[in-house]
Coordinates of C-alpha atoms in Angstrom, one line a residue:
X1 CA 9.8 44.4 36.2
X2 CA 8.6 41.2 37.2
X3 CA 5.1 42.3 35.4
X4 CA 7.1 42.5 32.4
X5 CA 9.2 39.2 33.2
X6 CA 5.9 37.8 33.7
X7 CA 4.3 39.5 30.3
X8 CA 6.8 38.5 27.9
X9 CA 7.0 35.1 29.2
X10 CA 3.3 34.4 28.9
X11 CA 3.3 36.2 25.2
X12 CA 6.8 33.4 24.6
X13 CA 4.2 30.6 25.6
X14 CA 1.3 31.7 23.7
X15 CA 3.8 32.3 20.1
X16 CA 5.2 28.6 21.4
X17 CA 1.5 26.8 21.0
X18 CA 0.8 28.9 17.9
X19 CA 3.5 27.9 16.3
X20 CA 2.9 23.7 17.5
X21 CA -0.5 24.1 16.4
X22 CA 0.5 25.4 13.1
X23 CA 3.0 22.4 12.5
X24 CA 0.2 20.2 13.8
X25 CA -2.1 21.3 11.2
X26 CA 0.4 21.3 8.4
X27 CA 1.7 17.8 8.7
X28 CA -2.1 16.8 8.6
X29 CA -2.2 18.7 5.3
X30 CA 0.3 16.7 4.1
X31 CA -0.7 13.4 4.9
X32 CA -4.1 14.5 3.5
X33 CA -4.2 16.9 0.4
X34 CA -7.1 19.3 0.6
X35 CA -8.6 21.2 -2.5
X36 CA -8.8 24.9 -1.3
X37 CA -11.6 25.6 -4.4
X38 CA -13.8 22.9 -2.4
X39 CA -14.1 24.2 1.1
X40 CA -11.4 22.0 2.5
X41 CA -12.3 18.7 1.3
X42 CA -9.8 16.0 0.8
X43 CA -8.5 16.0 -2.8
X44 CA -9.8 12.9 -4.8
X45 CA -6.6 10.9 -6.3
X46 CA -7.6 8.5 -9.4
X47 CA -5.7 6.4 -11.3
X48 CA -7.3 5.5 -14.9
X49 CA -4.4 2.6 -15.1
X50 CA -5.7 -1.0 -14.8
X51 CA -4.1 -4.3 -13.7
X52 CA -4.5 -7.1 -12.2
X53 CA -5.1 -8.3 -8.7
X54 CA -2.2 -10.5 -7.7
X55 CA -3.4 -10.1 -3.7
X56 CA -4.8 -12.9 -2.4
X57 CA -6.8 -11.4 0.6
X58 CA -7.8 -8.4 -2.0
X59 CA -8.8 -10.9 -4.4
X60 CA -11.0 -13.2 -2.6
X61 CA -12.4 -9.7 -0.4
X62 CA -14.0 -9.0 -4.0
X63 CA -15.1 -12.5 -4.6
X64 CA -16.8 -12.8 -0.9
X65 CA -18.2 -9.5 -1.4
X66 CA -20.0 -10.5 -5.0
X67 CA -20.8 -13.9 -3.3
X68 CA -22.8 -12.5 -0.3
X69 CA -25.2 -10.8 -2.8
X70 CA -26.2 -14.0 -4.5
X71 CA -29.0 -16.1 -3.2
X72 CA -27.4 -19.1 -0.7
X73 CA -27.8 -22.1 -3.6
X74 CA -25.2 -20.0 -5.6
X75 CA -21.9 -20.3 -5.5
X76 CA -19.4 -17.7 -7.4
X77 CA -15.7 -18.2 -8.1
X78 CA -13.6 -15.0 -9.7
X79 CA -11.7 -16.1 -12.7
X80 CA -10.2 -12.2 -13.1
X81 CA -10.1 -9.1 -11.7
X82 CA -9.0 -5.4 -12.5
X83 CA -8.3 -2.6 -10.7
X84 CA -7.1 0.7 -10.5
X85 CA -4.5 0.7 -8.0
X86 CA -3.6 4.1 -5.8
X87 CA -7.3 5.6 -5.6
X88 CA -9.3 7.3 -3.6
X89 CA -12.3 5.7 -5.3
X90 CA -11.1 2.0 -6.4
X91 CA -12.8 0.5 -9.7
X92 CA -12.7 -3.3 -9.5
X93 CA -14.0 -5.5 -13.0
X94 CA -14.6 -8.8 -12.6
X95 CA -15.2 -11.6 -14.8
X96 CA -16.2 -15.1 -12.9
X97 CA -19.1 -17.7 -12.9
X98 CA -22.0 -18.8 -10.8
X99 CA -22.9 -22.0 -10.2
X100 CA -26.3 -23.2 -8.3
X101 CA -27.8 -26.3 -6.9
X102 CA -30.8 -26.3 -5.7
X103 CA -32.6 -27.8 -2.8
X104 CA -33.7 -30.8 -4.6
X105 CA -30.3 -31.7 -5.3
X106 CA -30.9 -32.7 -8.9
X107 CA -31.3 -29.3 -10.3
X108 CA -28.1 -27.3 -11.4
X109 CA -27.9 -24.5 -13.3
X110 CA -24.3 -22.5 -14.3
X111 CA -23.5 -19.3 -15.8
X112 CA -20.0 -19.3 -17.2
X113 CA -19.3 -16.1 -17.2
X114 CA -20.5 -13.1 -15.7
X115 CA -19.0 -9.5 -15.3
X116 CA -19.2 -7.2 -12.2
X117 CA -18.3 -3.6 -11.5
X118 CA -17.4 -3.1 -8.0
X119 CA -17.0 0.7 -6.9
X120 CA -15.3 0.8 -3.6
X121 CA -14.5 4.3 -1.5
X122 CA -11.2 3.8 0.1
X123 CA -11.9 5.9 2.7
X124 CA -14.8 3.5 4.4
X125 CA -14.5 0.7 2.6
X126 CA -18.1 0.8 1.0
X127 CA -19.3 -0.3 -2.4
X128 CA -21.9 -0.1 -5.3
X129 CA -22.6 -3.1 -7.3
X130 CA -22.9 -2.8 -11.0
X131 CA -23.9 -6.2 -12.7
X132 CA -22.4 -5.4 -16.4
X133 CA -22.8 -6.9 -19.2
X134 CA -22.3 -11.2 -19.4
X135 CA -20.6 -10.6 -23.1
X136 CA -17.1 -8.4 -22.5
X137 CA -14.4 -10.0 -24.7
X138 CA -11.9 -8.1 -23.2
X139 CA -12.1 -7.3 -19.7
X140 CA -8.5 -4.8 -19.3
X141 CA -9.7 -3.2 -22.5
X142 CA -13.1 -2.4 -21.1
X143 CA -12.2 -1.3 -17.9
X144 CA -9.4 0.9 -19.3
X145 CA -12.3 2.5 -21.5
X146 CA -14.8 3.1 -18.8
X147 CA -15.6 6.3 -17.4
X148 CA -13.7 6.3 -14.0
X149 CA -14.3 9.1 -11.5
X150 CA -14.2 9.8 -8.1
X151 CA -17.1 9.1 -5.9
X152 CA -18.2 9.3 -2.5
X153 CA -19.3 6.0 -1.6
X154 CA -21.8 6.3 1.6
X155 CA -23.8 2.7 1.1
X156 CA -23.3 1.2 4.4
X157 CA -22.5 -2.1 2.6
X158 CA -18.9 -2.7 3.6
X159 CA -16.5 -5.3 1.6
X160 CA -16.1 -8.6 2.6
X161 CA -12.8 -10.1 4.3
X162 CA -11.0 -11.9 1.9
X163 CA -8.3 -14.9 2.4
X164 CA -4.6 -15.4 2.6
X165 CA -4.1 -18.7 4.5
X166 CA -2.3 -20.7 1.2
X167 CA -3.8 -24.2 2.8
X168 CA -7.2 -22.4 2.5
X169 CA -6.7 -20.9 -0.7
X170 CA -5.2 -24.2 -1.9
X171 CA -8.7 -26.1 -0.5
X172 CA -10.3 -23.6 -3.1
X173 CA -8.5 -24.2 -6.2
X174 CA -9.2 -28.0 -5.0
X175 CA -13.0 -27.6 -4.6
X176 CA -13.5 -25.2 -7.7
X177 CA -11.8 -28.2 -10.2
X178 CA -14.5 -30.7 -8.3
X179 CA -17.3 -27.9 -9.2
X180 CA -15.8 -27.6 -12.9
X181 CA -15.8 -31.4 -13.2
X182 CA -19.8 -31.3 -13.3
X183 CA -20.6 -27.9 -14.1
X184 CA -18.3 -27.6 -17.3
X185 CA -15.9 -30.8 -17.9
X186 CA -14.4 -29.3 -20.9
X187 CA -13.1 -26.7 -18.9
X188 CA -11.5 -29.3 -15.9
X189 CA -10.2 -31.5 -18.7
X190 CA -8.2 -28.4 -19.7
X191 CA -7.0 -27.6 -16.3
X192 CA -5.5 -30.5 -16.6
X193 CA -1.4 -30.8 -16.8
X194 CA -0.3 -32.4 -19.5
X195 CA 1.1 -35.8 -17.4
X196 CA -2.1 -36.2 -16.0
X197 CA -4.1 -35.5 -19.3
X198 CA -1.8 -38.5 -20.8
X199 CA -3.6 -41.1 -18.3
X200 CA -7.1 -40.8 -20.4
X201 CA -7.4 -41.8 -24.0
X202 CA -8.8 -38.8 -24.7
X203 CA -11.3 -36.4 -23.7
X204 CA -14.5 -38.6 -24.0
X205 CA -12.3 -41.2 -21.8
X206 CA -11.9 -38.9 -18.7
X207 CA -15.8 -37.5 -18.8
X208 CA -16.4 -41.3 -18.2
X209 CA -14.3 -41.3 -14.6
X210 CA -15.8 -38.0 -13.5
X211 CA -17.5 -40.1 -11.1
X212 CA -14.5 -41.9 -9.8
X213 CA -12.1 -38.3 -10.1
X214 CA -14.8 -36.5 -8.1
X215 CA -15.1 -39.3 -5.4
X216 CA -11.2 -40.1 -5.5
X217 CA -9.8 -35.7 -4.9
X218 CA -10.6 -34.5 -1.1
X219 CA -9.8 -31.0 -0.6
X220 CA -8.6 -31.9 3.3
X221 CA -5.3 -31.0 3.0
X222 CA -2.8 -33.4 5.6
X223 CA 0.5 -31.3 4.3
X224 CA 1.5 -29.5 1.6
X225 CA 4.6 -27.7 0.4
X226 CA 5.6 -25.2 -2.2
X227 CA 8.1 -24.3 -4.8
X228 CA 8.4 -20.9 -6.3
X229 CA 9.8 -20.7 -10.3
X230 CA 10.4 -17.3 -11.9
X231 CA 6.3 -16.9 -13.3
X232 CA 4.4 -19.8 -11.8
X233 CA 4.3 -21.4 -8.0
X234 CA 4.1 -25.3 -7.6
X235 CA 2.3 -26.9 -4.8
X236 CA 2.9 -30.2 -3.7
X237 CA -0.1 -31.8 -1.9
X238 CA -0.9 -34.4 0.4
X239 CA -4.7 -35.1 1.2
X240 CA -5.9 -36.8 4.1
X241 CA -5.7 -40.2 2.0
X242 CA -2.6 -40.0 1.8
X243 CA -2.8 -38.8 -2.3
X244 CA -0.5 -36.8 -4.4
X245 CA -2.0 -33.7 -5.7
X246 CA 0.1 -31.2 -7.4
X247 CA -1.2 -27.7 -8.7
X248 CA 1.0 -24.9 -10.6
X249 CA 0.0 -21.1 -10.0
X250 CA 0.0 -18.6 -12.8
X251 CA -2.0 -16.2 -11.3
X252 CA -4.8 -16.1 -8.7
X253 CA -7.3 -18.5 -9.8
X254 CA -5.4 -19.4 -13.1
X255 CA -3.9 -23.1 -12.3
X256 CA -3.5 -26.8 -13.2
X257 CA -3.5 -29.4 -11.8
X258 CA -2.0 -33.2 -11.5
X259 CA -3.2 -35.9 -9.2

């Protein structure tokens, strides 16, 4: 009898782990979907809907990622990026421009717009590179057109970490309307908010100060605070001379600015 006892209580243990096991394994199948047609690999989610990134430490992950395969004179700011959110392969376009002195200091050259496909596996974080075409008019459009599929994504080169300090992300917006001022002046003259555009006759007016705007805007930030509106954010900025610097946020990388 206590053979039996001892039986049935061994067979009550073994059904016991069985059955913890199996419970085991099917909550993993849950968190992970697995294609039984493909020998029990994980099933590939892909979104083909595009929008924009509105992360800040996504955003400038992509930018630092692009930036770190340009040589060191060049310098490369995102002006927009796509992407499709929820996938197990993530598509990322991005439009943006390089700027480049070189050693002599005297020598510049800028490219005001360039595109990049970035194809990142979510699973490891690694990417391909596609340098795509410099002439896109429409960047959604394009990326909603393109051929998106999943892939496995085994490069070794992993994406860079991106920013989401706002005094640091303020220092950038900063710095990139100094770059602009040389590089393409038209383009900081309309970045411009209209109070601050009213202090220059005109445009041929404020291209004279560069110089003195340049010299007179420090990106070392003493304080800053911020206001948030229904579609924009306003920052209010103190440098470390003591100057008012006010910028309004429409979207990563899509500002103006006062001073």
């Amino acid at each position: 009898m206590n053979n039996s006892k001892k039986k049935i209580l061994i067979g009550i243990a073994v059904i016991l782990l069985l059955v913890t096991l199996i419970v085991i394994f099917l909550g993993n199948r849950e968190k992970e979907p697995i294609d039984n047609k493909n020998n029990g690999t994980p099933v590939a989610e892909i979104s083909k809907t595009f929008s924009k990134v509105n992360d800040y430490k996504e955003y400038f992950s992509i930018e630092n990622t692009i930036s770190q395969t340009l040589a060191l004179t060049e310098a490369f700011f995102a002006k927009e990026i796509y992407t499709n959110n929820d996938s197990t392969t993530r598509y990322y376009f991005v439009n943006g421009c390089i700027t480049e002195v070189l050693m002599d200091d005297e020598t510049t050259n800028y490219n005001k717009s360039v595109n990049y496909l970035l194809i990142v596996g979510m699973r490891n974080n690694n990417y391909e590179i596609v340098n795509l075409s410099n002439n896109i008019s429409d960047l959604l459009d394009y990326a909603k057109k393109y051929d998106v599929k999943h892939q496995e994504i085994n490069t070794g080169q992993r994406l860079a970490n991106g920013i989401d300090n706002i005094q640091n992300i303020l220092i950038t917006y900063i710095e990139y309307f100094k770059e602009m001022l040389f590089f393409d002046p038209e383009l900081a003259y309309n970045m411009l908010t209209a109070d601050t555009k009213n202090k220059y006759l005109n445009y041929a007016d404020f291209y004279n100060q560069i110089p003195d705007v340049y010299n007179n805007l420090s990106s070392a930030i003493f304080a800053y605070s911020k206001k948030e509106k229904e579609d924009i954010i306003e920052y209010y900025i103190k440098d470390d001379s003591q100057n008012d610097i006010k910028i309004i946020e429409y979207d990563i990388m899509n500002f103006k600015i006062s001073y």
